[in-house]
CSV table of C-alpha atoms in Angstrom, one decimal:
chain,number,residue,atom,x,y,z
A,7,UNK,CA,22.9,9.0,-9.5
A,8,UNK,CA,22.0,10.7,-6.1
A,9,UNK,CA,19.2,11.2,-6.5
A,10,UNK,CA,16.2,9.1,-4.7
A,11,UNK,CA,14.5,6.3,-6.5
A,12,UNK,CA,11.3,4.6,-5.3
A,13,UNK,CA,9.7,1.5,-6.2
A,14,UNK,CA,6.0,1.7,-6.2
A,15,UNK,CA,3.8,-0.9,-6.8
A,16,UNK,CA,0.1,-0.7,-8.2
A,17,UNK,CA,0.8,2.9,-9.5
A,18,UNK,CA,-1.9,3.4,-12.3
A,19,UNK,CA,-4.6,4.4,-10.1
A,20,UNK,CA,-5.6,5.2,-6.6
A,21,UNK,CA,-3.3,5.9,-3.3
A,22,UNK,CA,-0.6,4.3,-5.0
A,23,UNK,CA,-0.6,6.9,-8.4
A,24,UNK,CA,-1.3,9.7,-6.0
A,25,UNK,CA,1.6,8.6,-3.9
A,26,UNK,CA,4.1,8.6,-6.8
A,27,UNK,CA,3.1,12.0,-8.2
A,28,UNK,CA,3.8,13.5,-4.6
A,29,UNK,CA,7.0,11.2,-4.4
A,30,UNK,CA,7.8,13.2,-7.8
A,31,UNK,CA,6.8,16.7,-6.6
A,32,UNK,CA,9.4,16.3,-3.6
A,33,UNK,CA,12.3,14.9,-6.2
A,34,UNK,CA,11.9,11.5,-6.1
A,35,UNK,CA,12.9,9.9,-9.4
A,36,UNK,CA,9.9,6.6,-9.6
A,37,UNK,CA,9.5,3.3,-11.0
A,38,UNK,CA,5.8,2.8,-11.7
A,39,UNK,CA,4.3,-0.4,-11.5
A,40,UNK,CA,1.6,-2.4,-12.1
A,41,UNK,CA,0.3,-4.9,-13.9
A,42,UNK,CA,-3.1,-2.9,-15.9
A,43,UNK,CA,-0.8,-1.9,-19.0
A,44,UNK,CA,-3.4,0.4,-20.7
A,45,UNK,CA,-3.8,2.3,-17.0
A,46,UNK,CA,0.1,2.4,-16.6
A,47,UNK,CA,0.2,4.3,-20.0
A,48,UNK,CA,-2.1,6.5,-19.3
A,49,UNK,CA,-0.8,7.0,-15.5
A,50,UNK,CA,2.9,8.0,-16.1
A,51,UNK,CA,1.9,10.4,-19.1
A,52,UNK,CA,3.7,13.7,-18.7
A,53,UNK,CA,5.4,12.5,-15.5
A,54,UNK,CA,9.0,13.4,-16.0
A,55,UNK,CA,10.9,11.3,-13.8
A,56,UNK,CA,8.9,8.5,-13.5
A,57,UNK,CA,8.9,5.3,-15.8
A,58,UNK,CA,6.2,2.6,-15.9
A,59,UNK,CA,7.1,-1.1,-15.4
A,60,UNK,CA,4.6,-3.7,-16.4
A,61,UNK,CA,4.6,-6.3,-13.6
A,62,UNK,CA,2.0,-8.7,-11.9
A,63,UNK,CA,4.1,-9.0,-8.3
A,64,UNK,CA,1.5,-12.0,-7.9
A,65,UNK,CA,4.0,-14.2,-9.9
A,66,UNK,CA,7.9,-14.4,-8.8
A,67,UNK,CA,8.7,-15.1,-12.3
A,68,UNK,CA,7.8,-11.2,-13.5
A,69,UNK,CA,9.0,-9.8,-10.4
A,70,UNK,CA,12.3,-11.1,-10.9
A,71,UNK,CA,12.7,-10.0,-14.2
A,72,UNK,CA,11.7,-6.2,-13.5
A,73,UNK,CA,13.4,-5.4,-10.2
A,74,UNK,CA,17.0,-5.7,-12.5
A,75,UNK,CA,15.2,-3.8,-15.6
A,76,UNK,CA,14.3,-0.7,-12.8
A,77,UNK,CA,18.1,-0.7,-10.9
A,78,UNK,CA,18.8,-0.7,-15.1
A,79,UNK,CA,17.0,2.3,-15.7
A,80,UNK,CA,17.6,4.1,-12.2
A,81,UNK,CA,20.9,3.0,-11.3
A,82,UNK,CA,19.3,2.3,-7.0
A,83,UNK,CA,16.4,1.9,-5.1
A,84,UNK,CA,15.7,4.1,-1.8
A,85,UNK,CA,12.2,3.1,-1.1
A,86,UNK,CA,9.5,0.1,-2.0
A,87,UNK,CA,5.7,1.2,-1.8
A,88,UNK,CA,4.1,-2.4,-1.6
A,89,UNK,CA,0.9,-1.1,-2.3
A,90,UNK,CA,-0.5,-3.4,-4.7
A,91,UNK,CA,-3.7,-5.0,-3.7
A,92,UNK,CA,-7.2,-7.0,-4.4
A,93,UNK,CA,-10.2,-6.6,-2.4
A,94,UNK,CA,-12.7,-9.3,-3.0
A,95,UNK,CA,-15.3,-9.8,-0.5
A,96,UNK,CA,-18.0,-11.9,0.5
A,97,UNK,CA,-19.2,-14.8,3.1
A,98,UNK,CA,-16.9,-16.8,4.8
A,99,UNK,CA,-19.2,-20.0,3.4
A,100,UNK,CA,-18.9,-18.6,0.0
A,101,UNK,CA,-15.5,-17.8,0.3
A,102,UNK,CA,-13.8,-21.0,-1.9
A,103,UNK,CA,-10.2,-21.3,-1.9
A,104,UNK,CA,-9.6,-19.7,-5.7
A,105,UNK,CA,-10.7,-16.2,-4.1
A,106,UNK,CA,-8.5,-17.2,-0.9
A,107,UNK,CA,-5.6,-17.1,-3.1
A,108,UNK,CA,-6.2,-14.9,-5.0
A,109,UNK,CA,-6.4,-12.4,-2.7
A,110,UNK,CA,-3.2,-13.8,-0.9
A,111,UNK,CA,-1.4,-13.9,-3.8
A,112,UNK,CA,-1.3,-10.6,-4.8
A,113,UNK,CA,-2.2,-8.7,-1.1
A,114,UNK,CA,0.4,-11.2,0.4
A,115,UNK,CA,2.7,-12.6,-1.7
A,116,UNK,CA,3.5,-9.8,-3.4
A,117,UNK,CA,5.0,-7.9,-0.7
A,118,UNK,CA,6.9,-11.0,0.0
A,119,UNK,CA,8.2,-11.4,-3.4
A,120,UNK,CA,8.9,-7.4,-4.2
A,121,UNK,CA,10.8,-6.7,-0.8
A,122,UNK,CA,12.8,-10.0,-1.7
A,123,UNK,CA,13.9,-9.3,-4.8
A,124,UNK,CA,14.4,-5.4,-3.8
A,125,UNK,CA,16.8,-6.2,-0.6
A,126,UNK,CA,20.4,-6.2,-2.6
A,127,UNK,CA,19.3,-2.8,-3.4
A,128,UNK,CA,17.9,-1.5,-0.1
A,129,UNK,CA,21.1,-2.4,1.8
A,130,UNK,CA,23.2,-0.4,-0.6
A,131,UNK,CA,21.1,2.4,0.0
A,132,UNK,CA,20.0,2.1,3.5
A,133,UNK,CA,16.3,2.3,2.3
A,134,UNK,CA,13.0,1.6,3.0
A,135,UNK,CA,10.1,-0.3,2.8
A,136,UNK,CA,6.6,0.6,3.2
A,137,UNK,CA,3.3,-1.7,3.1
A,138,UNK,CA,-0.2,-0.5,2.6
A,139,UNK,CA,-2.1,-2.8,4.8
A,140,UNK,CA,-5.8,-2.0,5.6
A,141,UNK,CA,-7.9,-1.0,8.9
A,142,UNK,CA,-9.6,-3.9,7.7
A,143,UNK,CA,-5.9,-6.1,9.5
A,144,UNK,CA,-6.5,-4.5,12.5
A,145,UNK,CA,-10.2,-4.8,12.5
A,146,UNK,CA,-12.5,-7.3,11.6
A,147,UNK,CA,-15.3,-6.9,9.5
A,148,UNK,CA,-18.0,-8.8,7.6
A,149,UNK,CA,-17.4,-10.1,4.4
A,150,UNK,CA,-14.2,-9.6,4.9
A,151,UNK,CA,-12.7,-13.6,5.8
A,152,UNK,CA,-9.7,-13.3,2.9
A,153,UNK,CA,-8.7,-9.7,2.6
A,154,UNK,CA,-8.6,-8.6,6.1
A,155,UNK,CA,-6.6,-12.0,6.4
A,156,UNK,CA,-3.6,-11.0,3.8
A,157,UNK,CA,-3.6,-7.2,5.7
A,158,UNK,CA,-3.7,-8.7,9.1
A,159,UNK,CA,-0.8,-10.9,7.7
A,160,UNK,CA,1.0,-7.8,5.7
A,161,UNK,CA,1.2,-6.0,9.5
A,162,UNK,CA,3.2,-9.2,10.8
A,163,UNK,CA,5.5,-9.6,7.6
A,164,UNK,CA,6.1,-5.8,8.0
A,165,UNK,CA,7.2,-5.9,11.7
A,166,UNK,CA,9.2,-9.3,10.6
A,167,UNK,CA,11.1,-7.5,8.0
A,168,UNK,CA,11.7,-4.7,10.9
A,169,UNK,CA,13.1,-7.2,13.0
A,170,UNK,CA,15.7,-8.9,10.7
A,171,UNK,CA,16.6,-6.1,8.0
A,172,UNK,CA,17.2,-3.3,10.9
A,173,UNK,CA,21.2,-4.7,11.2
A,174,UNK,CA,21.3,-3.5,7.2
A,175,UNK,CA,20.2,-0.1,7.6
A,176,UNK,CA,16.6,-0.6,6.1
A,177,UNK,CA,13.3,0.1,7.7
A,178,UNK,CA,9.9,-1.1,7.5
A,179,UNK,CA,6.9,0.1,8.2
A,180,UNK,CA,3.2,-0.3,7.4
A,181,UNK,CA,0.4,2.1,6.4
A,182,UNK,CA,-3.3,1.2,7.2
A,183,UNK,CA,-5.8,3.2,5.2
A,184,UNK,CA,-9.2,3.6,6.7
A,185,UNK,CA,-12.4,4.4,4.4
A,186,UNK,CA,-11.1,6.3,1.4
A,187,UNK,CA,-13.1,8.0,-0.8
A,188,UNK,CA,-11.7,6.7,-4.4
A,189,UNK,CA,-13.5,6.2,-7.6
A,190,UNK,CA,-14.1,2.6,-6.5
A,191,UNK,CA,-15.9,3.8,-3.6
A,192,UNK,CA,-17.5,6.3,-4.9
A,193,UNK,CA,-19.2,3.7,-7.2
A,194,UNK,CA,-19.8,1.0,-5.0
A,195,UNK,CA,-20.8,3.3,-1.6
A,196,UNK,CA,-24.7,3.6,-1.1
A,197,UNK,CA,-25.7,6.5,0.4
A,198,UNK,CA,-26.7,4.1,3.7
A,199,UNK,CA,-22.8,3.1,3.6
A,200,UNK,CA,-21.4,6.7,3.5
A,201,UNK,CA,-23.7,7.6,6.4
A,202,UNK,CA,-22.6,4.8,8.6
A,203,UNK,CA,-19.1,5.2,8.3
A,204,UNK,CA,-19.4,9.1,8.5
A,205,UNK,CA,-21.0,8.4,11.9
A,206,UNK,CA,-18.7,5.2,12.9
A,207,UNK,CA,-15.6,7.5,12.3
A,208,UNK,CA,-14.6,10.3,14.3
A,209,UNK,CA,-12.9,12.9,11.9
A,210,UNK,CA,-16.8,12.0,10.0
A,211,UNK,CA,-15.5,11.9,6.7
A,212,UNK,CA,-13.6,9.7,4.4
A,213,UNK,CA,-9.8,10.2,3.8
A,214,UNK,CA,-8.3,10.9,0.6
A,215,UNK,CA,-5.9,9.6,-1.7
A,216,UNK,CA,-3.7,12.2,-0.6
A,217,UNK,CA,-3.5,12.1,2.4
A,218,UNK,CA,-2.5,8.6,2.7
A,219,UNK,CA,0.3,9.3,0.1
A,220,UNK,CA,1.1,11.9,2.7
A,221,UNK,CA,2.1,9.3,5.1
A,222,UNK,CA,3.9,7.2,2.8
A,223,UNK,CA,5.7,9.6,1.5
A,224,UNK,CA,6.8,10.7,5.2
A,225,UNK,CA,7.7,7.0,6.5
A,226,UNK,CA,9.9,6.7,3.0
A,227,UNK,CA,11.7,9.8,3.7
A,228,UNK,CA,14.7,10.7,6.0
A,229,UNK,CA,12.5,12.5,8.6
A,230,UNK,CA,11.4,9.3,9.1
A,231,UNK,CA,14.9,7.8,9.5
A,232,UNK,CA,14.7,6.4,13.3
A,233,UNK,CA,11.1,4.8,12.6
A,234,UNK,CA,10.8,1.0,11.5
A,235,UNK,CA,8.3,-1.7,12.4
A,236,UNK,CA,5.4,0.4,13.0
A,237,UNK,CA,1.8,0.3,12.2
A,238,UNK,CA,-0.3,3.4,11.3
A,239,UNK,CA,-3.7,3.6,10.9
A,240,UNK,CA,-4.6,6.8,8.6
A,241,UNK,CA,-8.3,6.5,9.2
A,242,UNK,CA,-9.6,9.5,11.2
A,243,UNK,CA,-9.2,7.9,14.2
A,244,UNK,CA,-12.1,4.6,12.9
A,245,UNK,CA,-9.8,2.2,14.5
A,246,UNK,CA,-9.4,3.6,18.3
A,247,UNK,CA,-13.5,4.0,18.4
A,248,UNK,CA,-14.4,0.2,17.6
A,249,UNK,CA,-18.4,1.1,17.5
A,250,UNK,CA,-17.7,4.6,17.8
A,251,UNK,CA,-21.7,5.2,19.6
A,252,UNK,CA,-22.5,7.9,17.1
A,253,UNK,CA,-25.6,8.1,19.0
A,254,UNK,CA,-23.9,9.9,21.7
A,255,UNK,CA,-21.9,12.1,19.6
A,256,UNK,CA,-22.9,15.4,19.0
């Protein structure tokens, strides 16, 4: 019973099953969830340690009834990875309020309802809470009216639930991923795109799944012990260039 649980959500795929394999690899026993069922299954196959959990954290109703089924199966909770996201983009005039919420529902309200339901846990444990906002909360961008909206408003829940949960032992902290090169990008990303944000960033590359899990993994951990309430980007530096005048880089 000593050893570590964490919570992660939106585990089948992308930073958030690459963060719970490393979680693994460094001991972690983790609850993997998410709300694709078929991906789950396939996720969590041959990952000792781990157990899936079917969950949409869009809906309280779910998310009530799986945070007691994981403290069932893993006896604590040490960490929540809110990572659980849409992206849906488009025009701020063709932006109608069904895509408003539901992008808010599960980029915002999840994290609201997981960390919730998780805190009885967290205080036994002292644990800790990490969101995966976006650059797109710190920056704005076209096309981007509700989902840079929810992360702009995950980096203020996450420095609210610094502010009050600090007296119980927990921390929170917030992740930004800049342009990562998943399978979603890879299929969506002209060749025009790629250029642009090789030239707009100045590491000139995408970042990987990886190495966002890296930092997760980090801010969950006890090295990370005196460190709540803070905003990373893990972008290759996109957000401190704004333009980033390629033209003048060599």
């Amino acid at each position: 019973m000593t050893q570590k649980v964490a919570l992660i959500t939106g585990a089948a795929r992308g930073i958030g099953l690459a963060t719970s394999k490393l979680m693994l690899e460094r001991g972690w026993q983790v609850a993997m969830l998410d709300r694709d069922s078929a991906g789950l299954s396939t996720a969590t196959e041959g990952l000792e340690e781990a157990a899936p959990f079917v969950c949409d954290v869009s809906i309280a109703e779910q998310v009530e009834e799986t945070l007691p089924a994981i403290l069932s199966k893993f006896g604590r909770l040490d960490a929540v990875v809110n990572n659980a996201g849409v992206a849906e983009f488009g025009p701020i005039e063709e932006t109608d309020f069904a895509l408003w919420r539901r992008v808010m529902a599960t980029n915002l309200d999840g994290i609201f309802l997981v960390s919730q339901a998780a805190l009885p846990a967290l205080r036994e444990t002292r644990g800790s809470i990490v969101n995966i906002g976006s650059i797109s909360g710190l920056r704005a961008s076209t096309l981007r009216v509700a989902y840079g909206t929810s992360k702009a408003a995950v980096i203020q829940l996450t420095k609210q639930q610094a502010a009050e949960l600090g007296e119980h032992g927990i921390r929170a902290n917030c992740v930004c991923p800049g342009p990562v090169w998943t399978n979603m990008a890879k299929s969506v990303h002209s060749q025009e795109i790629i250029d642009a944000y090789h030239d707009a960033i100045p590491l000139n590359r995408y970042g990987t799944e990886t190495e966002i899990a890296e930092v997760i993994a980090f801010l969950c951990s006890d090295q990370a012990s005196y460190v709540t309430g803070q905003v990373v980007a893990s972008d290759g530096g996109f957000d401190s260039t704004g333009v980033g005048l390629p033209a003048l880089r060599k």
